[in-house]
PDB file of C-alpha atoms in Angstrom:
ATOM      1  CA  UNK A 117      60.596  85.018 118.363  1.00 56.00           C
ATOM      2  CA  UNK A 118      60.408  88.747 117.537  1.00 57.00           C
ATOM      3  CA  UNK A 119      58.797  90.426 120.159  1.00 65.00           C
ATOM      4  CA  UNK A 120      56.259  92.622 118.302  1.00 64.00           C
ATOM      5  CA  UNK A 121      54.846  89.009 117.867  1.00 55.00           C
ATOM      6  CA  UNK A 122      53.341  89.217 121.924  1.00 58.00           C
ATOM      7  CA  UNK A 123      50.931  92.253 121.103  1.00 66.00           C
ATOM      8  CA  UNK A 124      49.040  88.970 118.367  1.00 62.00           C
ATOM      9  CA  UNK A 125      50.180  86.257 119.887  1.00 62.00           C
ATOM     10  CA  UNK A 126      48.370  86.953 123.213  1.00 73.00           C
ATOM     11  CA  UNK A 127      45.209  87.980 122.442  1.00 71.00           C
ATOM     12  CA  UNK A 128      44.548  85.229 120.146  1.00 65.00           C
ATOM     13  CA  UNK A 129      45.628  82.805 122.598  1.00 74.00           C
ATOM     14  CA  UNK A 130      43.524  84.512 125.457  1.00 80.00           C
ATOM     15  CA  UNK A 131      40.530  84.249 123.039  1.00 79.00           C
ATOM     16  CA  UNK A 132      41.775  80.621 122.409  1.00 74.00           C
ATOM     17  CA  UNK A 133      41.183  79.571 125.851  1.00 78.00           C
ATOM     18  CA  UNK A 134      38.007  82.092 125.994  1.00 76.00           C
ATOM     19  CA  UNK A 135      36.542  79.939 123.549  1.00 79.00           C
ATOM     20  CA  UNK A 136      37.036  77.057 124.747  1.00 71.00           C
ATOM     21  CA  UNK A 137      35.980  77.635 128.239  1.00 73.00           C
ATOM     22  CA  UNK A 138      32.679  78.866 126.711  1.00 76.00           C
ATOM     23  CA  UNK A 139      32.160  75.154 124.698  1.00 79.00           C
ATOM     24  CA  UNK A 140      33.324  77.174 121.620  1.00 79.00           C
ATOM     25  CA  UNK A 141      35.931  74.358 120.198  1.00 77.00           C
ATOM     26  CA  UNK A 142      36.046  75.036 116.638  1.00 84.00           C
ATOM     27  CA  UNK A 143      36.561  79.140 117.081  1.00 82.00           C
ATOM     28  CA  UNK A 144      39.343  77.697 119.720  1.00 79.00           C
ATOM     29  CA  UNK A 145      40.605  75.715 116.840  1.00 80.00           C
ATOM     30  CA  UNK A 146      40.664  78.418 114.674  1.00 85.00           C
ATOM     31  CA  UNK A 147      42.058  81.387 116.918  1.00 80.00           C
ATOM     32  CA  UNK A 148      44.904  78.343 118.048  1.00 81.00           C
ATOM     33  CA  UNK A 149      45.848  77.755 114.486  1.00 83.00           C
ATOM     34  CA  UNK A 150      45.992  81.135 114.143  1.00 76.00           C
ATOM     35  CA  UNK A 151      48.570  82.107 116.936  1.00 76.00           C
ATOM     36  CA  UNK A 152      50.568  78.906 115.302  1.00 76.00           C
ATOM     37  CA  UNK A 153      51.083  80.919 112.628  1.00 73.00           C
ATOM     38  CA  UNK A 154      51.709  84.467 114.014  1.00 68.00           C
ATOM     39  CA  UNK A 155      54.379  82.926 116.125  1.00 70.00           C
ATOM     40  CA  UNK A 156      55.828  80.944 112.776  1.00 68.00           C
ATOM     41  CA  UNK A 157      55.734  83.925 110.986  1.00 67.00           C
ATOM     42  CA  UNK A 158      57.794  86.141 113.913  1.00 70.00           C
ATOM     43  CA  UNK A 159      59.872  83.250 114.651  1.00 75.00           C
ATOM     44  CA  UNK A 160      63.461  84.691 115.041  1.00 77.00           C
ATOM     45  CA  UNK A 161      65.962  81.559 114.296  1.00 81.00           C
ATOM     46  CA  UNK A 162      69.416  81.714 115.849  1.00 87.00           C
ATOM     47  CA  UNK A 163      71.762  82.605 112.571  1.00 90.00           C
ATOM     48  CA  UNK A 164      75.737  82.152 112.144  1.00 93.00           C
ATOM     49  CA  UNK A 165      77.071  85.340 111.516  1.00 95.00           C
ATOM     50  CA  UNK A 166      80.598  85.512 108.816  1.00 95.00           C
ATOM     51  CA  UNK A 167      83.473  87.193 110.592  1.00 90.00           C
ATOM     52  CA  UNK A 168      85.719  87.310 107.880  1.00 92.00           C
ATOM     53  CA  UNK A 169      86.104  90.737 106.900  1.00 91.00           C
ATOM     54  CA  UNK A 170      85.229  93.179 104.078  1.00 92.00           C
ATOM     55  CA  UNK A 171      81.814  90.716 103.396  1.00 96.00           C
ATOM     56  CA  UNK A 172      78.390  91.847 103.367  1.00 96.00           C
ATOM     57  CA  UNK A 173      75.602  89.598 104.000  1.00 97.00           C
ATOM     58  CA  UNK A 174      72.113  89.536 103.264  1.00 97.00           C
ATOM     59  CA  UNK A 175      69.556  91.935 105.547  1.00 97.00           C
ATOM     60  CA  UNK A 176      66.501  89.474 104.978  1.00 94.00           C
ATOM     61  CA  UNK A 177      65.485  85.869 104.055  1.00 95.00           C
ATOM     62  CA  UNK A 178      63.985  85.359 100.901  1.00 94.00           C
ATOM     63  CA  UNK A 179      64.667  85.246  96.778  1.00 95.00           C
ATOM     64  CA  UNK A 180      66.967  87.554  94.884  1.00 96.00           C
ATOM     65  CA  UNK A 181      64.639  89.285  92.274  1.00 93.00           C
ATOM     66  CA  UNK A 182      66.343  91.985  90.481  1.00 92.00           C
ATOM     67  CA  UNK A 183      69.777  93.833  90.729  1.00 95.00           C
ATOM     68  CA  UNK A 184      70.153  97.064  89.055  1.00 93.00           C
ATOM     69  CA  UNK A 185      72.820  99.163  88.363  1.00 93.00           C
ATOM     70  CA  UNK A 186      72.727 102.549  88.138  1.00 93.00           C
ATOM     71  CA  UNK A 187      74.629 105.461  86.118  1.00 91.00           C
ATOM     72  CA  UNK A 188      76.840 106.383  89.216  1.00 91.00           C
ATOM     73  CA  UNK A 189      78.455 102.480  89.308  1.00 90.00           C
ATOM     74  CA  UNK A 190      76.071 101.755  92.361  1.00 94.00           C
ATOM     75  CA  UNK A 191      74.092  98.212  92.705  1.00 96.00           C
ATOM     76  CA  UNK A 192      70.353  97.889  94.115  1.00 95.00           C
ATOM     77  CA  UNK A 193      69.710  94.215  95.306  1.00 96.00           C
ATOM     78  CA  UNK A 194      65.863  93.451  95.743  1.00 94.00           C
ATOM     79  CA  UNK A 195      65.148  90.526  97.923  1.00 94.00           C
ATOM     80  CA  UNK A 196      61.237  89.432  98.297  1.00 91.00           C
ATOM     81  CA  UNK A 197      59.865  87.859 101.334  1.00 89.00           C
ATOM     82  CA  UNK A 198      56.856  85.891 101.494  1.00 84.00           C
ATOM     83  CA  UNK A 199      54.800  85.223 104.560  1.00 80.00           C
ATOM     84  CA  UNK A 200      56.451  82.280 105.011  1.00 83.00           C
ATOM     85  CA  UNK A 201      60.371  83.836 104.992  1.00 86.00           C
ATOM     86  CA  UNK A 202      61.846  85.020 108.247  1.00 82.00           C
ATOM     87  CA  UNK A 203      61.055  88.956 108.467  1.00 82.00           C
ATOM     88  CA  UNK A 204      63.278  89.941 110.583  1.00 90.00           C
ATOM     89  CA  UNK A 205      65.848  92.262 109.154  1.00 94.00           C
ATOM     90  CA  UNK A 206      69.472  92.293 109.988  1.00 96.00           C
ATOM     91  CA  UNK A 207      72.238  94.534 109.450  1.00 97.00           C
ATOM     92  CA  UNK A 208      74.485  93.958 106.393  1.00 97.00           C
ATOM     93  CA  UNK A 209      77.962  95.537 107.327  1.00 96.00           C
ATOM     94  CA  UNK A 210      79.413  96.538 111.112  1.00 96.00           C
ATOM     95  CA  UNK A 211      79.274 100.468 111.431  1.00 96.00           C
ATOM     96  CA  UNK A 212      76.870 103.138 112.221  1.00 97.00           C
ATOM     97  CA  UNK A 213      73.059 103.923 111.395  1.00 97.00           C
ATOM     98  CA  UNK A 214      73.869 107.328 109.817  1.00 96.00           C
ATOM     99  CA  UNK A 215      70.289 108.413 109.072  1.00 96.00           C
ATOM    100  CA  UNK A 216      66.806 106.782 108.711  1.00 96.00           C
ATOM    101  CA  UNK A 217      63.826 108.112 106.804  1.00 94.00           C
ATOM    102  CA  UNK A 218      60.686 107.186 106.461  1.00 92.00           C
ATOM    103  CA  UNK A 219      58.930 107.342 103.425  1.00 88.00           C
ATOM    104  CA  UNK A 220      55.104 107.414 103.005  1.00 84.00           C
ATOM    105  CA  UNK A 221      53.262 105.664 100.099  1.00 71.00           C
ATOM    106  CA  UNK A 222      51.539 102.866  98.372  1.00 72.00           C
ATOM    107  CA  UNK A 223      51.047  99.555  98.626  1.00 67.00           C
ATOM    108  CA  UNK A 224      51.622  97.697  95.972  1.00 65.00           C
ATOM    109  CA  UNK A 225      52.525  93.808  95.754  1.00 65.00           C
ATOM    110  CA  UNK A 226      56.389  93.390  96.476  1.00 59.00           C
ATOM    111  CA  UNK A 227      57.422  91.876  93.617  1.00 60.00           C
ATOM    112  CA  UNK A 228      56.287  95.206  91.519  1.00 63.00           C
ATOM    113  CA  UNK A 229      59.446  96.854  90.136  1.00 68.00           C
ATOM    114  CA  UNK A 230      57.908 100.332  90.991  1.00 70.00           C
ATOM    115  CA  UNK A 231      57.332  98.988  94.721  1.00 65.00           C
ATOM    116  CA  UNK A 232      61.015  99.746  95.899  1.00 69.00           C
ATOM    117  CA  UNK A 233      60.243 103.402  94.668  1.00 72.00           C
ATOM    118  CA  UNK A 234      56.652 104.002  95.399  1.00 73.00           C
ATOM    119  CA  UNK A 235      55.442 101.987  98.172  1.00 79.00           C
ATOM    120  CA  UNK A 236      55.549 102.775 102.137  1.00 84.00           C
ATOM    121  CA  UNK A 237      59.298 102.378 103.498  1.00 89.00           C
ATOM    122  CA  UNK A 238      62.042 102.651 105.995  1.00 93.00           C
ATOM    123  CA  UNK A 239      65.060 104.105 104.003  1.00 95.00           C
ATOM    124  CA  UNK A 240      68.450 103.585 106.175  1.00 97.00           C
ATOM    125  CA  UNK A 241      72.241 104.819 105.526  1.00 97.00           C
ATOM    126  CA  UNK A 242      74.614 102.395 107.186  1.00 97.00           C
ATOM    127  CA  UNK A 243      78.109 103.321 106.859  1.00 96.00           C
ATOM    128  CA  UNK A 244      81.074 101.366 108.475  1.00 91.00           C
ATOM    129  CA  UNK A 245      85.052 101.749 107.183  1.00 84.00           C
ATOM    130  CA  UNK A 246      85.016 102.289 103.778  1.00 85.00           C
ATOM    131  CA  UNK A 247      81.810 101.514 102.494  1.00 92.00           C
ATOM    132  CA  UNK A 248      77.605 103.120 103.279  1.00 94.00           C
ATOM    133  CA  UNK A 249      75.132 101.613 102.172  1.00 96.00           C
ATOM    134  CA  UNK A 250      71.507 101.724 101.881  1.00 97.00           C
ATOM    135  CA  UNK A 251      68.729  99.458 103.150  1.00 97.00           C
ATOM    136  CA  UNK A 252      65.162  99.975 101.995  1.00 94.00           C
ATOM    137  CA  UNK A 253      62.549  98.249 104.292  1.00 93.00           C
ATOM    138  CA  UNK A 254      59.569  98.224 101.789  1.00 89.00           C
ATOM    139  CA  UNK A 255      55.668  97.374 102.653  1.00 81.00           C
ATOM    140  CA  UNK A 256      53.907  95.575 100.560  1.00 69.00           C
ATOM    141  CA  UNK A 257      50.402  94.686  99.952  1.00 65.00           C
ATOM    142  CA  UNK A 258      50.029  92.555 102.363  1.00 59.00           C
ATOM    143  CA  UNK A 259      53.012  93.970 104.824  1.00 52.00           C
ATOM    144  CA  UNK A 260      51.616  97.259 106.316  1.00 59.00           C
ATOM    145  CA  UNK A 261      54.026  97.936 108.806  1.00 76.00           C
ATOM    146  CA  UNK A 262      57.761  98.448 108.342  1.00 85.00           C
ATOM    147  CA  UNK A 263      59.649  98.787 112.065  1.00 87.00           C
ATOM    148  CA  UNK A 264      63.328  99.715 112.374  1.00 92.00           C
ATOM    149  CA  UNK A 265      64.522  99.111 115.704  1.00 92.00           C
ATOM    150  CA  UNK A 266      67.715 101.231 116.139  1.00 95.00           C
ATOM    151  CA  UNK A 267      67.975 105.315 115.907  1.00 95.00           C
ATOM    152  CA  UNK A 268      70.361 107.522 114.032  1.00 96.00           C
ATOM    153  CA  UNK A 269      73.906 107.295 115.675  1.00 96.00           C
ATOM    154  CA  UNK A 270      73.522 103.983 116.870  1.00 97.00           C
ATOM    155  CA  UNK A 271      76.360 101.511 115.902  1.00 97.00           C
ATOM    156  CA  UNK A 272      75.215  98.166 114.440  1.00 97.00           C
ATOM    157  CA  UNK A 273      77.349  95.024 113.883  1.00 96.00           C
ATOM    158  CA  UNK A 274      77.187  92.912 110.890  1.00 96.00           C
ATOM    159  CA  UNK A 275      74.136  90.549 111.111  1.00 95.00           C
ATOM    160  CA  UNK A 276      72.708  92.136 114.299  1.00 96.00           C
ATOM    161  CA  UNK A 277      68.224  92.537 114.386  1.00 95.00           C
ATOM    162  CA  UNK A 278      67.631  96.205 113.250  1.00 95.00           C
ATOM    163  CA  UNK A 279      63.831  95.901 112.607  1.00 92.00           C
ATOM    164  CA  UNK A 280      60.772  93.870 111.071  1.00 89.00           C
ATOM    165  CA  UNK A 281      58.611  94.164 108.521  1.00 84.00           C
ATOM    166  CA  UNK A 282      54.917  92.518 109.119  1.00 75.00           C
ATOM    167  CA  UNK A 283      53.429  89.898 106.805  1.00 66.00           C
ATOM    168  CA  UNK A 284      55.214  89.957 103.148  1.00 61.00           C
ATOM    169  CA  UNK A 285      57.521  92.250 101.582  1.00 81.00           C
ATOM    170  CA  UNK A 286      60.722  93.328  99.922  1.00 88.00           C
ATOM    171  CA  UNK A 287      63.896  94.198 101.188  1.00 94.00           C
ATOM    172  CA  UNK A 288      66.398  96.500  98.575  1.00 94.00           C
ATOM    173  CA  UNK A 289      69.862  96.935  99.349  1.00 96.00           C
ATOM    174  CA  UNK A 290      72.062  99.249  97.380  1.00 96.00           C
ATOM    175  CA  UNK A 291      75.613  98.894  97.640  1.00 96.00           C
ATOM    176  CA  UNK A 292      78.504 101.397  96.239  1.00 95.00           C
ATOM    177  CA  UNK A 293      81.009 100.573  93.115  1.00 90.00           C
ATOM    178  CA  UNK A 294      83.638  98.884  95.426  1.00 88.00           C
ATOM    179  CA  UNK A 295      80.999  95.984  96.684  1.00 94.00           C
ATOM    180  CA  UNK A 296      81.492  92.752  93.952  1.00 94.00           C
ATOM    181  CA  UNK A 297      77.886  91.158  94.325  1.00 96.00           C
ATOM    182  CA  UNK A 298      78.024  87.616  94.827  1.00 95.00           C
ATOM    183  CA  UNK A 299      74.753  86.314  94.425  1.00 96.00           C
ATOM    184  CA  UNK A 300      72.602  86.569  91.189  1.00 95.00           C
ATOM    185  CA  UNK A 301      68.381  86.682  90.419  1.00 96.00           C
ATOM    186  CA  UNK A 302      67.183  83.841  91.895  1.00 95.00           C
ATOM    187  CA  UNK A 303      69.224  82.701  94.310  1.00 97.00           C
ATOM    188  CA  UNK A 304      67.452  82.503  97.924  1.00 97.00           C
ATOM    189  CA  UNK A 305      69.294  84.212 100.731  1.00 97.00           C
ATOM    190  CA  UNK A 306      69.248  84.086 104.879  1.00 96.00           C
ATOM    191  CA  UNK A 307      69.369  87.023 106.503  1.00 93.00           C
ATOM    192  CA  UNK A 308      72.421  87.476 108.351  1.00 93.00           C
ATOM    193  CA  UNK A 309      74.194  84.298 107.044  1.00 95.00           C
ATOM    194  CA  UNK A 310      73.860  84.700 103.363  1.00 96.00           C
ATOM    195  CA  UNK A 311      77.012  86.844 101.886  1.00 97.00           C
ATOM    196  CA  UNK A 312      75.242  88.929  99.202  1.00 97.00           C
ATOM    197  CA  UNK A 313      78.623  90.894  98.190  1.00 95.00           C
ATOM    198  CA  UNK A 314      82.411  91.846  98.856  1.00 94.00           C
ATOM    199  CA  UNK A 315      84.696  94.975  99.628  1.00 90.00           C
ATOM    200  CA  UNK A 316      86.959  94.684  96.513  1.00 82.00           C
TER     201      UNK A 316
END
């Protein structure tokens, strides 16, 4: 389990017990079911990782929506995440966390194709051998809060945690010409395990 999950989890059991203590059972019931969820929704489940080379797998759980292409050969693959996908977000590709921005703005449902460009996000270079890349941690309407867990410089390996996003959202990944996508709308992906594309 993630471990922004503790600063909900605890308090809701806390007032759990509270309640009951106080002959309160249904509000128990309620503020139990409750923490059920918040830890199924941080839950953090053990993932294989591919080792073969030159492959770069998928940052997030969820459904393939759209890929793009855009005039300079690039590709923009935009996952969406319900509340009931992982949302935990993993590295794509071994190599450094070259810069990370964050970008202020709206909230709009996830699925929205101007979400990726208008809405509150985490924007973060990742560049290892031959090939940087971009991952866009996007909020949604629901998902408020978009966490990146590693700093500028850092190195990351393929598949390793590098942040969170809280409660529903979308997850874009742009990848340069010499990636060969290999999933298409629709598919669903794992985080971590999925490979989304190739170094051709």
């Amino acid at each position: 389990m993630a471990t922004d999950a503790y600063r909900f989890l605890l308090p809701l059991l806390a007032l759990g017990g509270l309640s009951l203590f106080f002959g309160l059972p249904a509000l128990a019931v309620a503020l139990l079911l409750l923490a059920a969820f918040t830890a199924f929704f941080f839950r953090n489940p053990a993932r294989r990782i591919p080792d073969e080379p030159g492959l770069v797998v998928s940052p997030a759980d969820g459904k393939v929506v759209k890929i793009s292409r855009a005039d300079d050969g690039t590709q923009t693959l935009s996952i969406f995440l319900s509340i009931f996908n992982v949302h935990v977000n993993r590295s794509p590709i071994d190599g450094i966390l070259e810069d990370l921005r964050y970008q202020r703005g709206k909230f709009k449902v996830a699925f929205d194709e101007e979400a990726s460009r208008v809405n509150e996000q985490n924007i973060l270079t990742i560049a290892g051998g031959d090939v940087r890349l971009v991952v866009k941690q996007v909020a949604g309407l629901i998902a408020r809060r978009v966490l990146c867990w590693k700093k500028p410089g850092e190195p990351v390996r393929r598949g390793e945690l590098i942040g969170l996003i809280r409660f529903g959202s979308r997850v874009d990944v742009i990848v340069p010409q010499g990636v060969r996508l290999r999933v298409g709308v629709g598919d669903r992906v794992r985080g971590g395990s999925s490979v989304i594309g190739e170094c051709v």
